[in-house]
Tab-separated table of C-alpha atoms in Angstrom:
chain	number	residue	atom	x	y	z
A	1	UNK	CA	-10.196	-15.827	24.922
A	2	UNK	CA	-8.197	-16.815	28.010
A	3	UNK	CA	-5.079	-15.839	29.917
A	4	UNK	CA	-3.394	-18.968	28.574
A	5	UNK	CA	-4.027	-17.938	24.970
A	6	UNK	CA	-2.679	-14.443	25.603
A	7	UNK	CA	0.391	-15.973	27.250
A	8	UNK	CA	0.894	-18.316	24.302
A	9	UNK	CA	0.650	-15.368	21.903
A	10	UNK	CA	3.268	-13.423	23.874
A	11	UNK	CA	5.625	-16.410	23.994
A	12	UNK	CA	5.198	-17.201	20.302
A	13	UNK	CA	5.824	-13.650	19.126
A	14	UNK	CA	8.724	-13.264	21.543
A	15	UNK	CA	10.287	-16.398	20.058
A	16	UNK	CA	9.644	-15.148	16.512
A	17	UNK	CA	11.268	-11.774	17.266
A	18	UNK	CA	14.210	-13.582	18.833
A	19	UNK	CA	14.579	-15.766	15.748
A	20	UNK	CA	14.672	-12.900	13.248
A	21	UNK	CA	17.219	-11.057	15.413
A	22	UNK	CA	19.465	-14.137	15.573
A	23	UNK	CA	19.207	-14.450	11.783
A	24	UNK	CA	20.032	-10.751	11.485
A	25	UNK	CA	23.269	-11.278	13.436
A	26	UNK	CA	24.323	-14.136	11.135
A	27	UNK	CA	23.210	-12.196	8.066
A	28	UNK	CA	25.184	-9.106	9.123
A	29	UNK	CA	28.266	-11.184	9.954
A	30	UNK	CA	28.076	-12.807	6.507
A	31	UNK	CA	27.846	-9.514	4.648
A	32	UNK	CA	24.052	-9.870	4.119
A	33	UNK	CA	24.550	-12.707	1.678
A	34	UNK	CA	21.479	-14.444	3.101
A	35	UNK	CA	19.418	-11.658	1.540
A	36	UNK	CA	20.912	-12.415	-1.868
A	37	UNK	CA	20.151	-16.121	-1.614
A	38	UNK	CA	16.803	-16.091	0.191
A	39	UNK	CA	15.163	-12.807	-0.838
A	40	UNK	CA	12.316	-12.521	-3.354
A	41	UNK	CA	13.453	-11.827	-6.907
A	42	UNK	CA	10.460	-10.887	-9.079
A	43	UNK	CA	9.495	-13.033	-12.071
A	44	UNK	CA	12.222	-15.666	-11.453
A	45	UNK	CA	10.511	-19.043	-11.128
A	46	UNK	CA	13.421	-20.583	-9.226
A	47	UNK	CA	13.105	-17.849	-6.580
A	48	UNK	CA	9.398	-18.334	-5.964
A	49	UNK	CA	9.930	-20.455	-2.789
A	50	UNK	CA	11.708	-17.468	-1.240
A	51	UNK	CA	8.328	-15.908	-0.455
A	52	UNK	CA	8.517	-18.059	2.706
A	53	UNK	CA	12.080	-17.117	3.711
A	54	UNK	CA	12.124	-13.395	2.876
A	55	UNK	CA	10.012	-12.311	5.919
A	56	UNK	CA	12.727	-13.616	8.259
A	57	UNK	CA	15.492	-11.444	6.763
A	58	UNK	CA	16.304	-7.720	6.717
A	59	UNK	CA	18.638	-5.400	4.831
A	60	UNK	CA	20.072	-3.535	7.834
A	61	UNK	CA	19.877	-2.962	11.568
A	62	UNK	CA	17.618	0.042	10.979
A	63	UNK	CA	15.327	-2.168	8.896
A	64	UNK	CA	14.836	-4.787	11.606
A	65	UNK	CA	14.615	-2.188	14.390
A	66	UNK	CA	11.790	-0.420	12.564
A	67	UNK	CA	9.887	-3.691	12.142
A	68	UNK	CA	10.357	-5.227	15.593
A	69	UNK	CA	7.843	-3.322	17.744
A	70	UNK	CA	4.890	-3.250	15.297
A	71	UNK	CA	5.527	-6.895	14.399
A	72	UNK	CA	5.408	-7.919	18.047
A	73	UNK	CA	2.379	-5.812	18.993
A	74	UNK	CA	0.255	-6.635	15.947
A	75	UNK	CA	1.384	-10.269	16.038
A	76	UNK	CA	0.200	-10.657	19.633
A	77	UNK	CA	-3.116	-8.990	18.795
A	78	UNK	CA	-3.535	-11.368	15.855
A	79	UNK	CA	-2.547	-14.474	17.842
A	80	UNK	CA	-4.408	-14.078	21.147
A	81	UNK	CA	-7.496	-15.873	19.795
A	82	UNK	CA	-5.565	-19.083	19.132
A	83	UNK	CA	-2.178	-20.202	17.820
A	84	UNK	CA	-3.407	-22.627	15.140
A	85	UNK	CA	-5.611	-20.005	13.526
A	86	UNK	CA	-2.796	-17.464	13.788
A	87	UNK	CA	-0.334	-19.763	12.010
A	88	UNK	CA	-2.812	-20.332	9.184
A	89	UNK	CA	-3.381	-16.575	8.936
A	90	UNK	CA	0.393	-16.041	8.808
A	91	UNK	CA	0.667	-18.533	5.952
A	92	UNK	CA	-2.078	-16.790	3.968
A	93	UNK	CA	-0.497	-13.379	4.572
A	94	UNK	CA	3.020	-14.525	3.626
A	95	UNK	CA	1.767	-16.080	0.390
A	96	UNK	CA	-0.329	-13.021	-0.528
A	97	UNK	CA	2.457	-10.536	0.201
A	98	UNK	CA	5.184	-12.642	-1.420
A	99	UNK	CA	3.169	-13.383	-4.546
A	100	UNK	CA	2.301	-9.697	-4.930
A	101	UNK	CA	6.013	-8.850	-4.926
A	102	UNK	CA	6.960	-11.756	-7.174
A	103	UNK	CA	4.238	-11.007	-9.720
A	104	UNK	CA	4.048	-7.219	-9.782
A	105	UNK	CA	7.358	-5.794	-8.558
A	106	UNK	CA	9.254	-4.266	-11.443
A	107	UNK	CA	12.821	-5.046	-12.456
A	108	UNK	CA	15.218	-7.220	-10.469
A	109	UNK	CA	14.735	-5.458	-7.153
A	110	UNK	CA	15.421	-7.828	-4.250
A	111	UNK	CA	12.824	-7.807	-1.441
A	112	UNK	CA	13.161	-9.033	2.155
A	113	UNK	CA	11.638	-8.052	5.475
A	114	UNK	CA	8.750	-8.746	7.839
A	115	UNK	CA	6.790	-5.633	6.847
A	116	UNK	CA	4.456	-7.698	4.647
A	117	UNK	CA	3.510	-9.691	7.745
A	118	UNK	CA	3.061	-6.472	9.731
A	119	UNK	CA	0.599	-5.109	7.196
A	120	UNK	CA	-1.112	-8.493	7.044
A	121	UNK	CA	-1.573	-8.677	10.807
A	122	UNK	CA	-2.834	-5.085	10.727
A	123	UNK	CA	-5.489	-5.948	8.126
A	124	UNK	CA	-6.354	-9.175	9.965
A	125	UNK	CA	-6.823	-7.452	13.337
A	126	UNK	CA	-8.790	-4.577	11.794
A	127	UNK	CA	-11.356	-6.783	10.049
A	128	UNK	CA	-11.487	-9.998	12.104
A	129	UNK	CA	-14.070	-8.632	14.535
A	130	UNK	CA	-16.474	-7.692	11.750
A	131	UNK	CA	-16.277	-11.112	10.078
A	132	UNK	CA	-16.617	-12.882	13.445
A	133	UNK	CA	-19.299	-10.430	14.645
A	134	UNK	CA	-17.184	-10.115	17.792
A	135	UNK	CA	-17.345	-6.855	19.745
A	136	UNK	CA	-14.103	-7.462	21.668
A	137	UNK	CA	-12.150	-8.065	18.476
A	138	UNK	CA	-13.694	-4.959	16.917
A	139	UNK	CA	-12.454	-2.978	19.915
A	140	UNK	CA	-8.981	-4.490	19.536
A	141	UNK	CA	-9.058	-3.595	15.847
A	142	UNK	CA	-9.997	0.005	16.646
A	143	UNK	CA	-7.084	0.279	19.089
A	144	UNK	CA	-4.697	-1.205	16.511
A	145	UNK	CA	-6.035	1.178	13.890
A	146	UNK	CA	-5.467	4.193	16.151
A	147	UNK	CA	-1.948	3.047	17.012
A	148	UNK	CA	-0.739	2.116	13.547
A	149	UNK	CA	-2.948	3.852	10.976
A	150	UNK	CA	0.107	5.827	9.822
A	151	UNK	CA	1.698	2.678	8.393
A	152	UNK	CA	-0.878	2.826	5.608
A	153	UNK	CA	1.111	5.750	4.215
A	154	UNK	CA	3.786	3.306	3.037
A	155	UNK	CA	1.220	1.022	1.390
A	156	UNK	CA	0.830	3.482	-1.472
A	157	UNK	CA	3.209	4.219	-4.353
A	158	UNK	CA	5.785	6.976	-4.159
A	159	UNK	CA	8.020	5.895	-1.273
A	160	UNK	CA	11.514	5.176	-2.655
A	161	UNK	CA	13.206	2.019	-1.423
A	162	UNK	CA	9.964	0.620	0.048
A	163	UNK	CA	8.116	-2.337	-1.435
A	164	UNK	CA	4.633	-0.842	-1.269
A	165	UNK	CA	3.391	-3.742	-3.411
A	166	UNK	CA	4.435	-6.213	-0.711
A	167	UNK	CA	2.778	-4.050	1.931
A	168	UNK	CA	-0.476	-3.813	-0.003
A	169	UNK	CA	-0.394	-7.571	-0.743
A	170	UNK	CA	0.096	-8.292	2.955
A	171	UNK	CA	-2.767	-5.976	3.919
A	172	UNK	CA	-5.148	-7.671	1.486
A	173	UNK	CA	-3.863	-11.075	2.619
A	174	UNK	CA	-4.754	-10.166	6.200
A	175	UNK	CA	-8.300	-9.263	5.198
A	176	UNK	CA	-8.565	-12.515	3.229
A	177	UNK	CA	-7.286	-14.509	6.224
A	178	UNK	CA	-9.850	-12.852	8.501
A	179	UNK	CA	-12.615	-13.893	6.119
A	180	UNK	CA	-11.389	-17.454	5.484
A	181	UNK	CA	-10.735	-18.149	9.175
A	182	UNK	CA	-13.813	-16.404	10.546
A	183	UNK	CA	-15.330	-18.036	13.625
A	184	UNK	CA	-18.798	-19.491	13.578
A	185	UNK	CA	-21.210	-17.461	15.649
A	186	UNK	CA	-22.441	-19.468	18.692
A	187	UNK	CA	-25.995	-20.788	18.452
A	188	UNK	CA	-26.870	-18.842	21.592
A	189	UNK	CA	-26.388	-15.595	19.657
A	190	UNK	CA	-29.407	-14.421	17.720
A	191	UNK	CA	-29.160	-14.420	13.952
A	192	UNK	CA	-27.484	-11.196	12.878
A	193	UNK	CA	-26.442	-10.500	16.474
A	194	UNK	CA	-23.034	-9.882	18.009
A	195	UNK	CA	-20.865	-11.721	20.507
A	196	UNK	CA	-17.948	-10.836	22.772
A	197	UNK	CA	-16.149	-14.175	22.516
A	198	UNK	CA	-16.072	-14.327	26.324
A	199	UNK	CA	-18.957	-16.725	26.773
A	200	UNK	CA	-18.261	-20.031	28.502
A	201	UNK	CA	-19.095	-23.070	26.461
A	202	UNK	CA	-21.015	-25.738	28.361
A	203	UNK	CA	-21.225	-29.245	26.952
A	204	UNK	CA	-24.651	-30.246	25.795
A	205	UNK	CA	-26.044	-33.691	26.652
A	206	UNK	CA	-26.141	-35.959	23.675
A	207	UNK	CA	-29.440	-37.471	22.662
A	208	UNK	CA	-30.175	-40.211	20.155
A	209	UNK	CA	-30.849	-38.827	16.711
A	210	UNK	CA	-34.449	-38.722	15.573
A	211	UNK	CA	-35.337	-41.697	13.461
A	212	UNK	CA	-32.474	-43.852	14.752
A	213	UNK	CA	-34.825	-46.349	16.412
A	214	UNK	CA	-36.932	-46.752	13.308
A	215	UNK	CA	-33.930	-47.141	11.037
A	216	UNK	CA	-34.569	-43.843	9.291
A	217	UNK	CA	-31.715	-41.501	8.524
A	218	UNK	CA	-31.506	-38.649	11.058
A	219	UNK	CA	-32.600	-35.280	9.793
A	220	UNK	CA	-29.794	-32.930	8.932
A	221	UNK	CA	-29.291	-30.111	11.404
A	222	UNK	CA	-29.854	-26.694	9.968
A	223	UNK	CA	-26.522	-25.099	9.143
A	224	UNK	CA	-25.440	-21.775	10.471
A	225	UNK	CA	-24.424	-19.229	7.884
A	226	UNK	CA	-20.698	-19.292	7.420
A	227	UNK	CA	-19.889	-20.158	3.861
A	228	UNK	CA	-17.538	-22.719	2.348
A	229	UNK	CA	-14.419	-20.789	3.320
A	230	UNK	CA	-15.326	-20.853	7.007
A	231	UNK	CA	-16.295	-24.537	6.881
A	232	UNK	CA	-13.024	-25.521	5.188
A	233	UNK	CA	-11.038	-23.549	7.743
A	234	UNK	CA	-12.925	-25.196	10.614
A	235	UNK	CA	-12.226	-28.644	9.153
A	236	UNK	CA	-8.518	-27.861	8.771
A	237	UNK	CA	-8.241	-26.519	12.321
A	238	UNK	CA	-10.029	-29.617	13.650
A	239	UNK	CA	-7.666	-31.916	11.731
A	240	UNK	CA	-4.606	-30.076	13.089
A	241	UNK	CA	-5.973	-30.404	16.621
A	242	UNK	CA	-6.546	-34.146	16.195
A	243	UNK	CA	-2.916	-34.522	15.079
A	244	UNK	CA	-1.707	-32.798	18.213
A	245	UNK	CA	-0.857	-29.353	16.816
């Protein structure tokens, strides 16, 4: 974690909030027809791509006002560890929340709004520290839990006019993202131990691999427990970084 990463998280979420408010102005001026064209309509195959556009739209000024503060706060808490990982987490959450609505929402009820992302970031922040074995992130998750635990009340059935299925899908998507994108524990941390994520990384001198002089294949380094999901996420993040993202 660094001041630069926190600054980047603040700038990114500020820009995202600005974007959804600009879209809200155009949507309101157009009689909310953007909702009709770009909202999620359950069980309609031709409306499946709208799982990516629906989080940017809202039904009313009260709708977007209610979402703005928790979206900004939880988004910053989810993004301060790194923008690339945050964007991948956002993708996982949007797909999980949108698919839950598209698959399980009853009738032809149109769904839009960033609340699926809010619940996803909430689940991501709550569980990320445990998957990463990171004490700082656990503390951040506890603070987020104390601030926003009441939002879980709208992730259960019985609230009219609220897509609890989308909220629950986002929450589970956030937990899934925290697991898939979990950070490898540094080698300096004992097996089963915990880290704060504040350690400085110092480059290690490179040495010729054993067996290179004799033409033998170098022995494979023992892997650290992480699982295929973590390895795939690390590879994807590395590829994005090499391409300049």
